[in-house]
Coordinates of C-alpha atoms and ligand atoms in Angstrom, one line a residue:
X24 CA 74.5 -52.3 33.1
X25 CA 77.2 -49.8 34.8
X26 CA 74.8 -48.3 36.8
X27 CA 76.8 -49.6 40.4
X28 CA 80.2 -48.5 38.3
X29 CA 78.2 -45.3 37.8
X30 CA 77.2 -44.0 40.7
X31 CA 80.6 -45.3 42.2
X32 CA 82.5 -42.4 40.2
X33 CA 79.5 -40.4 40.6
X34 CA 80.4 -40.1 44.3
X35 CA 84.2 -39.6 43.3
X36 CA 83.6 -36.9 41.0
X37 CA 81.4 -35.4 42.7
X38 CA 84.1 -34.4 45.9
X39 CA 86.5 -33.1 43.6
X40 CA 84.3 -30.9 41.8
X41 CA 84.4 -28.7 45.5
X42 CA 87.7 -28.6 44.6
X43 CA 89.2 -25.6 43.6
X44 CA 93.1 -26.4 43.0
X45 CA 94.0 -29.5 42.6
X46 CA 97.2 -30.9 44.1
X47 CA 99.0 -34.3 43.5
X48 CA 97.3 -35.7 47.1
X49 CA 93.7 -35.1 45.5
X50 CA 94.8 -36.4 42.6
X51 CA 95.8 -39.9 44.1
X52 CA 92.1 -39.4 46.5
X53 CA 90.6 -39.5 43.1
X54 CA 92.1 -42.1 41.7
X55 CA 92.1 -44.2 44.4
X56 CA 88.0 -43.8 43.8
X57 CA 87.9 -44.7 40.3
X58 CA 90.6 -47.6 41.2
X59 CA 88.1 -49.2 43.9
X60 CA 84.9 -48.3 41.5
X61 CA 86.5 -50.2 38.5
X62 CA 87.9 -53.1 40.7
X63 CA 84.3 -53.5 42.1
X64 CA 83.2 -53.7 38.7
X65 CA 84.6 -56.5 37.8
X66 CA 87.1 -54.5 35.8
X67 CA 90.9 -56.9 35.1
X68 CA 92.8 -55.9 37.9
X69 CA 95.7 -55.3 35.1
X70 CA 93.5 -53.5 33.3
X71 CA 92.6 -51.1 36.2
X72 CA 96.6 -51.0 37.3
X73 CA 97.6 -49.9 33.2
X74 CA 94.3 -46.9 33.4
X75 CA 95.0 -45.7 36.7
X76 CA 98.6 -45.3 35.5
X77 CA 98.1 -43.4 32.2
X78 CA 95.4 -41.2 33.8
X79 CA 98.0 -40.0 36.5
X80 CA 100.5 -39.4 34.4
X81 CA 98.1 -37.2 32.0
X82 CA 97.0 -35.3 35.5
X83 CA 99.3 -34.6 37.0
X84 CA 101.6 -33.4 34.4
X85 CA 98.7 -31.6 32.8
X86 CA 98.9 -28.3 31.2
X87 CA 96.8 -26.1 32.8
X88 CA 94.3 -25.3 30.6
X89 CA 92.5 -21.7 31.7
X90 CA 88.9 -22.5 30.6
X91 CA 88.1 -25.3 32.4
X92 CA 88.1 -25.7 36.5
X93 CA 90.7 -28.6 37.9
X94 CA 87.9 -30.8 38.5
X95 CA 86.4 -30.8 34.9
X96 CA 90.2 -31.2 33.7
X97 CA 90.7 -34.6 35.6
X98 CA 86.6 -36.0 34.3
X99 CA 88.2 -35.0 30.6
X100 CA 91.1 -37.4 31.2
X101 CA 89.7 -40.5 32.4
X102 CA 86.6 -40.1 29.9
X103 CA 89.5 -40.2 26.9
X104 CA 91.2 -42.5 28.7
X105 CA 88.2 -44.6 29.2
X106 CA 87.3 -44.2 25.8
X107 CA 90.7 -45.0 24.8
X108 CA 90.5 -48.9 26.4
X109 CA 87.3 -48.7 25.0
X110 CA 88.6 -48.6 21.8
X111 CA 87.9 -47.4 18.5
X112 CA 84.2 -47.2 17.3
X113 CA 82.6 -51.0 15.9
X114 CA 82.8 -51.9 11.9
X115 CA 82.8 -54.5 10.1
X116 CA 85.9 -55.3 8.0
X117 CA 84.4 -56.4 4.8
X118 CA 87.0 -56.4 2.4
X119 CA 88.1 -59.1 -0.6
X120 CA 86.2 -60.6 -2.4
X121 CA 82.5 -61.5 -1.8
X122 CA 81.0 -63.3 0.0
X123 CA 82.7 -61.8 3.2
X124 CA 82.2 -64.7 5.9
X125 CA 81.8 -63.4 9.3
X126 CA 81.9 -66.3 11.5
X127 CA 80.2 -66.2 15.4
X128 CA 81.8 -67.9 18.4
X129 CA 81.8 -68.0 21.9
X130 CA 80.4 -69.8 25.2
X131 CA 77.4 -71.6 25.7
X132 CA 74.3 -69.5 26.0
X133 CA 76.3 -66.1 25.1
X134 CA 73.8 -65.3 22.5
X135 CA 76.2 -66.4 19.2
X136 CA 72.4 -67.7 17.3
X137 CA 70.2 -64.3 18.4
X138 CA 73.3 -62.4 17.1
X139 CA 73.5 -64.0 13.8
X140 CA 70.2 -62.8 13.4
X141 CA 70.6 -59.5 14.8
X142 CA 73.5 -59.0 12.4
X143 CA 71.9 -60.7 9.4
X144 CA 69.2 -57.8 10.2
X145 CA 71.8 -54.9 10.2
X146 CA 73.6 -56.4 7.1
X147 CA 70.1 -56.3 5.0
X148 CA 69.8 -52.5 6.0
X149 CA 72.8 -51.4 5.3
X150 CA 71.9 -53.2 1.2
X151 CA 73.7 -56.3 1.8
X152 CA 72.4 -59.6 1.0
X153 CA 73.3 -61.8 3.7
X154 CA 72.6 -65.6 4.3
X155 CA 72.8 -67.1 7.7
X156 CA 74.4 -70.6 8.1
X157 CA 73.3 -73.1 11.0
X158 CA 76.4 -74.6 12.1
X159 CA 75.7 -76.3 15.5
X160 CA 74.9 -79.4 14.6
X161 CA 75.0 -80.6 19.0
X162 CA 72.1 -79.0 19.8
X163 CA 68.7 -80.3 17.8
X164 CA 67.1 -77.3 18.5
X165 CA 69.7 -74.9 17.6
X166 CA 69.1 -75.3 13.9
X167 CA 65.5 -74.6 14.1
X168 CA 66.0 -71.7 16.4
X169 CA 68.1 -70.2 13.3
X170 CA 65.5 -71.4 10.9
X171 CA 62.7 -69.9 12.9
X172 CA 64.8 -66.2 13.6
X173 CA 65.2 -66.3 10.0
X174 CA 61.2 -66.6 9.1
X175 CA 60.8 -63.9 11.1
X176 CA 63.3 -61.8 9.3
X177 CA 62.6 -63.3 6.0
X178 CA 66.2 -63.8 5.5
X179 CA 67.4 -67.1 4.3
X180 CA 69.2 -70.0 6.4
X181 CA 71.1 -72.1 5.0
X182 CA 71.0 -76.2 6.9
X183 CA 72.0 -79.6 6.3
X184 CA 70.5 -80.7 9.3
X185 CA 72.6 -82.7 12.1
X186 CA 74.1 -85.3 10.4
X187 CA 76.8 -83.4 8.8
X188 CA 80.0 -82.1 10.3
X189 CA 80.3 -78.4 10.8
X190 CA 83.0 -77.0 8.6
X191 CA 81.0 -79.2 5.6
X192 CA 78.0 -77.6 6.5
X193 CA 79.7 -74.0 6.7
X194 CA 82.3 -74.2 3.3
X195 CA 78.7 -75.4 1.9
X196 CA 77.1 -72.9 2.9
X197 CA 79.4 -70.4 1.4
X198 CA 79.3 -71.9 -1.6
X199 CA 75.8 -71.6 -1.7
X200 CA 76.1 -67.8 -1.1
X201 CA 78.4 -67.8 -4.2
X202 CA 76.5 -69.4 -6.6
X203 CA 73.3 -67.6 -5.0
X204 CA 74.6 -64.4 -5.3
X205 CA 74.5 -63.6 -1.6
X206 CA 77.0 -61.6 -0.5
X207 CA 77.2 -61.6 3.2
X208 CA 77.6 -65.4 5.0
X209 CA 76.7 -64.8 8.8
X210 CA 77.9 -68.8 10.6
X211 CA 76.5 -70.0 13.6
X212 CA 78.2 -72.0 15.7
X213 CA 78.4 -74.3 18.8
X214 CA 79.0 -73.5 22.0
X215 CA 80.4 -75.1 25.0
X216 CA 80.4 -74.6 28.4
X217 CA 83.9 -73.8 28.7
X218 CA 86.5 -73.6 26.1
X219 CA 87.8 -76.8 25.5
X220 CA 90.6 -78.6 22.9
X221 CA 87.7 -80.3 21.0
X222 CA 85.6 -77.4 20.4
X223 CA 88.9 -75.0 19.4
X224 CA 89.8 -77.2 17.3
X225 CA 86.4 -77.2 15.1
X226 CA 86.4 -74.0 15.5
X227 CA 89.5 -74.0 14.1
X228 CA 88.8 -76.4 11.1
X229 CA 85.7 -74.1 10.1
X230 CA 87.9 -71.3 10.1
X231 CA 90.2 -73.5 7.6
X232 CA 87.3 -74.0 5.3
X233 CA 85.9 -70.6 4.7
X234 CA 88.1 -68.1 5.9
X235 CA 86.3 -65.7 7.2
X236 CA 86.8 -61.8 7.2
X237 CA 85.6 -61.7 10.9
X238 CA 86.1 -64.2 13.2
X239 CA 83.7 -62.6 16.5
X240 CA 83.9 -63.8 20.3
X241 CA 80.1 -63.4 21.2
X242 CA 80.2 -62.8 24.8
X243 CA 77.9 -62.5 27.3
X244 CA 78.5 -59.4 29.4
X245 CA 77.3 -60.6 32.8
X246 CA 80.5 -62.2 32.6
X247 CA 82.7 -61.4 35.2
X248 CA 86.5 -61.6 35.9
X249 CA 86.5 -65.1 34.3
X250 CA 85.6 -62.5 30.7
X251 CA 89.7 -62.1 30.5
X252 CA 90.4 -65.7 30.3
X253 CA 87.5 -66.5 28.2
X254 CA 88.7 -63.8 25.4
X255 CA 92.0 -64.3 25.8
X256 CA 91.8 -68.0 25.1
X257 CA 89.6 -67.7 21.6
X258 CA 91.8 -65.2 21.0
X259 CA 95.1 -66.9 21.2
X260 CA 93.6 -70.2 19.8
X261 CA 91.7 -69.1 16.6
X262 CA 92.3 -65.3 16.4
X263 CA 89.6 -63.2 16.9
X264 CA 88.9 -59.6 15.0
X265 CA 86.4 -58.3 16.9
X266 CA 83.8 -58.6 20.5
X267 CA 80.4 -58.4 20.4
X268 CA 79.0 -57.9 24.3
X269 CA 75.5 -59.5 24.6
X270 CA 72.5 -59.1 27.3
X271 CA 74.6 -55.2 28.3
X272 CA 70.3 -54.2 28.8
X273 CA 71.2 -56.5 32.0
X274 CA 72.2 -55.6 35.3
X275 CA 75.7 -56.4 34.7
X276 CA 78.9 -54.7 36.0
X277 CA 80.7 -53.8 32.9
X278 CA 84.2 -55.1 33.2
X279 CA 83.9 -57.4 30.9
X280 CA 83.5 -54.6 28.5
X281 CA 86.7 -53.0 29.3
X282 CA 89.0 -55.8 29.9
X283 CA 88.1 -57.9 26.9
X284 CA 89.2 -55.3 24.5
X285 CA 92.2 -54.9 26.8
X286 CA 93.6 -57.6 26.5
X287 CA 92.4 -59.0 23.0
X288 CA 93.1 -55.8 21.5
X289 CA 90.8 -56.6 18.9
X290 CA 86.9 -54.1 18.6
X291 CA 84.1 -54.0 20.9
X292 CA 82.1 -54.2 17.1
X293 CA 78.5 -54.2 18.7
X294 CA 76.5 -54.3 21.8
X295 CA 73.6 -56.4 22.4
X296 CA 71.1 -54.6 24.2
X297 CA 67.9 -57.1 24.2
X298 CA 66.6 -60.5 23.1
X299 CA 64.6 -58.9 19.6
X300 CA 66.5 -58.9 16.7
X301 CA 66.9 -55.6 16.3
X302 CA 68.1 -54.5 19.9
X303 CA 72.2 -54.2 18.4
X304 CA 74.0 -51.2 18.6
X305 CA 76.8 -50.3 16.8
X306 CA 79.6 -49.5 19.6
X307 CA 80.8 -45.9 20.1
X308 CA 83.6 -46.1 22.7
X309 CA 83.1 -42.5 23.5
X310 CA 79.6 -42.7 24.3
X311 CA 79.9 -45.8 26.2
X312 CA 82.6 -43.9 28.2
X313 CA 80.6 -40.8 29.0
X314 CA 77.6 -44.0 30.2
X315 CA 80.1 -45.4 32.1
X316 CA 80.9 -41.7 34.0
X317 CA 77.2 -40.7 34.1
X318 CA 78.7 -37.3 33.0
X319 CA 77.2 -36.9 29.7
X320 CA 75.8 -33.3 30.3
X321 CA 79.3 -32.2 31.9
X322 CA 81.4 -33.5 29.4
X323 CA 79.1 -31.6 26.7
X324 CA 80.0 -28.5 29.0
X325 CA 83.3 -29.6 28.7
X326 CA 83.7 -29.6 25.3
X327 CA 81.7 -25.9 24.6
X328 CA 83.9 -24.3 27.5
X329 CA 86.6 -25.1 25.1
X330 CA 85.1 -24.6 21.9
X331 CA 84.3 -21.2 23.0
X332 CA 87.6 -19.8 25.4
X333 CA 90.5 -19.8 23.8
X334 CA 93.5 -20.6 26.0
X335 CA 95.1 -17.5 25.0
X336 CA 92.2 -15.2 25.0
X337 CA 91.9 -16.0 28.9
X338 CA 95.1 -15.9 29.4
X339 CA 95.1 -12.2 28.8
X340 CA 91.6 -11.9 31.0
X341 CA 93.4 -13.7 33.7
X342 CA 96.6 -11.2 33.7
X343 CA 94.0 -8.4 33.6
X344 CA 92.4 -9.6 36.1
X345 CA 95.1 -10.0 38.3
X346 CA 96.0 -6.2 37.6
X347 CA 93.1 -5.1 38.6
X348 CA 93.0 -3.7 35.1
X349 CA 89.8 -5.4 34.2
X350 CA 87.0 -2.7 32.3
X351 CA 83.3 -2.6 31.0
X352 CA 85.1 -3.5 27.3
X353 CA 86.4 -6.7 28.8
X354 CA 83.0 -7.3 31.2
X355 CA 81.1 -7.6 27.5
X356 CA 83.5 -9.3 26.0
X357 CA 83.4 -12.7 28.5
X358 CA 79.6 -11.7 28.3
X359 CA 79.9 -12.7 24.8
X360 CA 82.2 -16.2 25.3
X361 CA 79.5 -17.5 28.2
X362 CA 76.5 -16.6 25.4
X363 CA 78.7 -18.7 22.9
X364 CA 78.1 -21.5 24.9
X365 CA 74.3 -21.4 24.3
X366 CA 71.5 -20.1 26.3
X367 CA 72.5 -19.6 29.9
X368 CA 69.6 -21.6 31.1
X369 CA 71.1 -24.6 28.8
X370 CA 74.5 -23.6 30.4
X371 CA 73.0 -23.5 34.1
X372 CA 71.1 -26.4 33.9
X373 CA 74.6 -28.7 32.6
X374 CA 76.3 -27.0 35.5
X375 CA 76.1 -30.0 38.7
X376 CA 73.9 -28.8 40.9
X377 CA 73.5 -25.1 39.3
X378 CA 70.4 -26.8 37.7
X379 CA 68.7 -26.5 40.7
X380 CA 69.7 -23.7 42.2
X381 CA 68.1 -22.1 39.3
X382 CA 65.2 -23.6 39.5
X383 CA 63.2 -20.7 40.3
X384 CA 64.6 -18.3 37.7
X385 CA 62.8 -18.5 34.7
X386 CA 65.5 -18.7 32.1
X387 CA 63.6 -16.5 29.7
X388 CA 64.6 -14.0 32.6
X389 CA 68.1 -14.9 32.7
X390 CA 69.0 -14.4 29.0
X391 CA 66.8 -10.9 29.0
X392 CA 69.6 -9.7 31.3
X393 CA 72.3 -10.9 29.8
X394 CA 71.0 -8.8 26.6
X395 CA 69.9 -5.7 28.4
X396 CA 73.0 -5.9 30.3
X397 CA 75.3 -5.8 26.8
X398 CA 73.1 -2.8 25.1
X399 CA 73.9 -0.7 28.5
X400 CA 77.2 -1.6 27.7
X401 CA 77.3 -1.1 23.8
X402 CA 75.9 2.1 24.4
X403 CA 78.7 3.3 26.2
X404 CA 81.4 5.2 25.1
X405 CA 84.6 3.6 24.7
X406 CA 86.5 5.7 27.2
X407 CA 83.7 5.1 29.5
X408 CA 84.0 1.2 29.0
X409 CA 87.4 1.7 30.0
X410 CA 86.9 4.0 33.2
X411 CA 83.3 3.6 34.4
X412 CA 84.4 6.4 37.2
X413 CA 83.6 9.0 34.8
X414 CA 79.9 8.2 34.8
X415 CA 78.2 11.2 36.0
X416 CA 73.9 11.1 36.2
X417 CA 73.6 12.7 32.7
X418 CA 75.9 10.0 31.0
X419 CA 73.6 7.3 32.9
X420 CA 70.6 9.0 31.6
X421 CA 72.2 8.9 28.1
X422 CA 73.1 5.9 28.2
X423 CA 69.4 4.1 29.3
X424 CA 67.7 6.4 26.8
X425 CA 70.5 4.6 24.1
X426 CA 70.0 1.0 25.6
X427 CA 66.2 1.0 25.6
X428 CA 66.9 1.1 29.5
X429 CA 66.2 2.9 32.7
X430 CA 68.5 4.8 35.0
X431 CA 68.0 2.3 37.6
X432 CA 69.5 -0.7 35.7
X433 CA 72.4 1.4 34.6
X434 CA 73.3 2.1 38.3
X435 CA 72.2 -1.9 39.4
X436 CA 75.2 -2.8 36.6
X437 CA 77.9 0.0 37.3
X438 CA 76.7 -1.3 41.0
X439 CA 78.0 -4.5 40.0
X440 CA 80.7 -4.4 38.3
X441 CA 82.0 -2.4 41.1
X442 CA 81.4 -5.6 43.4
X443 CA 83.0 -7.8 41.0
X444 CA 86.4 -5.6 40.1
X445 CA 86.4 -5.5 44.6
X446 CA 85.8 -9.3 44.4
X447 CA 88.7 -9.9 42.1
X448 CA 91.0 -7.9 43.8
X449 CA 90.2 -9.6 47.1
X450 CA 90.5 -13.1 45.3
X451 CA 93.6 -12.3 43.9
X452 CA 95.4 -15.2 41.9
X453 CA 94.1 -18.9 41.8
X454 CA 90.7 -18.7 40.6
X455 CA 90.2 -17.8 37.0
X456 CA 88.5 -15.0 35.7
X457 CA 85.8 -17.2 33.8
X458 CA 84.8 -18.6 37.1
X459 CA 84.4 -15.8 38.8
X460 CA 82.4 -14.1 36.4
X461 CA 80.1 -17.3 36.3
X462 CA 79.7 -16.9 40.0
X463 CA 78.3 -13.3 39.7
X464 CA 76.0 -14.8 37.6
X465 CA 75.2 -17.9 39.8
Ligands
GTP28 N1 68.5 -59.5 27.4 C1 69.2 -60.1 26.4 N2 69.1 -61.3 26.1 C2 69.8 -61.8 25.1 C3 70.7 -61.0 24.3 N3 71.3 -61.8 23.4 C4 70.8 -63.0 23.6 N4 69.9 -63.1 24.6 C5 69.2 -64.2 25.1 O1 70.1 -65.2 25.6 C6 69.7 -66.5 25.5 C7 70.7 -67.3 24.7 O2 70.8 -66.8 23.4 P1 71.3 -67.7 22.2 O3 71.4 -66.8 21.0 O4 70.5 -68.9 22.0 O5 72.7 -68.1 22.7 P2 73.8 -69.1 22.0 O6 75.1 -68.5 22.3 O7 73.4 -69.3 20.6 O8 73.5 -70.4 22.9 P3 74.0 -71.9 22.5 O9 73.7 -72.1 21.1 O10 73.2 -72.7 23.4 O11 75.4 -71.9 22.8 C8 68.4 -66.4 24.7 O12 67.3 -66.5 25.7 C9 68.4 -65.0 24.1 O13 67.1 -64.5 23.9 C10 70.7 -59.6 24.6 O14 71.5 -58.8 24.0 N5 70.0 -59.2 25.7
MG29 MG1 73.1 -71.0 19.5

């Protein structure tokens, strides 16, 4: 699933990222992208309209925030934002008193009787006792479908057979759970082709007799556009608490995903990601985001470039930069911020495209350098940090014999940092510092 949505923004992303200011016209190019790539998905055109509009908003009024490029900025925006329709992460509400009925509906075929299993499963691992209740009495063989799921499990079902009417079978049921000391009651029910009064309103009649903590729209999410109408009407008819998305291991387009929370409001609680019973995740809108953006590995770059730059630490490297007053002492200390990050063949290889580039550096090389090049520099003296002009022959000579150097790598550093302080003069504002000490490095 989201693999066409995927490489749809993939493409988008992937043109801004040669981006190195953004202005408001590249903004609306890129959101004109993601607009088209959610549409295509099957996304709720009102859905699509509300996203596209808080993700501007957030854009193009956004701080500027020095340790990340524009590009990177705008992918950090819609992946909360995306993560934001998503959602918050799945739970079950089970609160009151036991047994905590949590009651299954949805279409025909959507998966409501593997999912009472699946769930039944999830309960028993996380110590719960649950029972499972066959409540589609229109379908012979849905009963022994449930029975036979159960056997498998070893979990109990609880069945009256076809005879009786639904909300009988399922306050039953309950009971039985009470007296039996069970404490979760998982209810299967019928589905229909399409929602209709007849089935709402036994729907609605169970929902009488055993009032359930969760009341969950099993939905299938091949669905397409018609997903909004579909959870909108359960919704409005019986009140729903929470989505479960079914058969997601299929090729599906993912809109349903993100339009049925929309417009419900209510949890994506789970994803069903297979026909076993115990292919159910637990949903994590933030993960499901990143999935949807095929950006894991840049949004984890994301999130260390800002765990280690603080805004207002390159601030100050940014002004320094700008006059040119830029030393050895401040050299090491962005040294230090990029090895925060991790090992710069971790940090290359998250970097689009950098990953190759590299390819033929062995990584063990790379980080070697970075530590030979700080003991040259910790083995400097303080005014030389500041003004590397005053580094005659015998100071280089001191200065390998301190690092565990030679005289030649001395000179190949002084070398370039003379490049880079003649680069940043020539690039002057716009660029920040971090970047163009990445470059040297890239
Ligand atoms: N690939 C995949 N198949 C699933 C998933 N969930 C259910 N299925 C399959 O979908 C089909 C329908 O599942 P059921 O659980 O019988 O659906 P239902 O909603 O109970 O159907 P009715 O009772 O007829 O309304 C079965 O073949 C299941 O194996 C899933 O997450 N992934
Ligand atoms: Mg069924």
């Amino acid at each position: 699933m989201f693999e066409s949505l995927t490489d749809k923004l993939q493409v988008v992303f992937r043109r801004l990222g040669k981006r190195g200011i953004l202005r408001e016209a590249d903004v609306d190019e890129v959101l004109r992208g993601i607009r088209l790539a959610l549409l295509e998905a099957d996304v709720h055109y009102k859905v699509v309209k509300d996203f596209i509009g808080r993700v501007r908003e957030r854009a193009v009024g956004a701080e500027v925030t020095r340790s990340l490029s524009p590009a990177q900025q705008v992918i950090k925006i819609v992946h909360e934002e995306l993560a934001e329709t998503l959602g918050e992460p799945g739970r079950l509400e089970l609160k009151g008193p036991a047994p905590y009925v949590i009651m299954l509906v949805g279409l025909q075929s959507s998966g409501k009787t593997t999912t009472v299993a699946k769930l039944a499963r999830y309960l028993r691992q996380g110590g719960h006792l649950p029972l499972m209740v066959a409540g589609d009495t229109y379908r012979p063989a849905a009963i022994t479908q449930l029975e036979v799921l159960g056997r498998q499990l070893e979990l109990p079902v609880y069945s009256e057979g076809q005879h009786v009417s639904p909300p009988n079978i399922c306050a039953n049921g309950v009971r039985e759970a009470r007296r039996r000391g069970y404490d979760v009651v998982v209810l299967d029910t019928a589905g229909r082709l399409q929602i209709d009064e007849e089935m709402m309103a036994e729907l609605e009649r169970i929902k009488q007799a055993v009032k359930p903590v969760e009341t969950i729209l099993v939905a299938d999410a091949m669905t397409g556009q018609e997903a909004v109408n579909i959870a909108a009407g359960f919704h409005q008819q019986i009140g729903l608490t929470g989505l479960i998305l079914t058969k997601v291991d299929g090729d599906a387009r993912g809109g349903a995903a993100i339009s049925m929370r929309a417009v419900t409001g209510v949890p994506i609680e789970f994803l069903g990601t297979g026909e076993k019973t115990d292919a159910l995740e637990v949903f994590h809108p933030d993960r499901l985001a990143s999935r949807i953006l095929g950006m894991g590995d840049v949004l984890t770059l994301i999130e260390r470039a800002e765990a280690a730059f603080d805004d207002e630490q390159a601030m100050r490297m940014d002004r320094k930069l700008r006059e040119a007053s830029f030393d050895l002492e401040d050299f090491l200390e962005q040294l230090r911020q990029v090895k925060k990050m991790g090992p710069l063949s971790q940090i290359l290889d998250l970097v689009p495209g950098m990953g190759r580039l590299v390819q033929d550096v062995s990584p063990e090389v790379t980080d070697q350098q970075l530590k030979r090049i700080e003991a040259i520099i910790l083995s400097m003296t303080p005014e030389e940090r500041r003004n590397p002009r005053i580094i005659n022959s015998s100071r280089r000579k001191r200065i390998a014999r301190g690092s565990g150097t030679v005289v030649e790598e001395v000179n190949a550093l002084l070398k370039q940092f003379r490049q880079m302080q003649r680069m940043v003069k020539q690039l002057g504002k716009g660029k920040k510092g971090m970047q163009k000490l990445m470059g040297m490095f890239g």
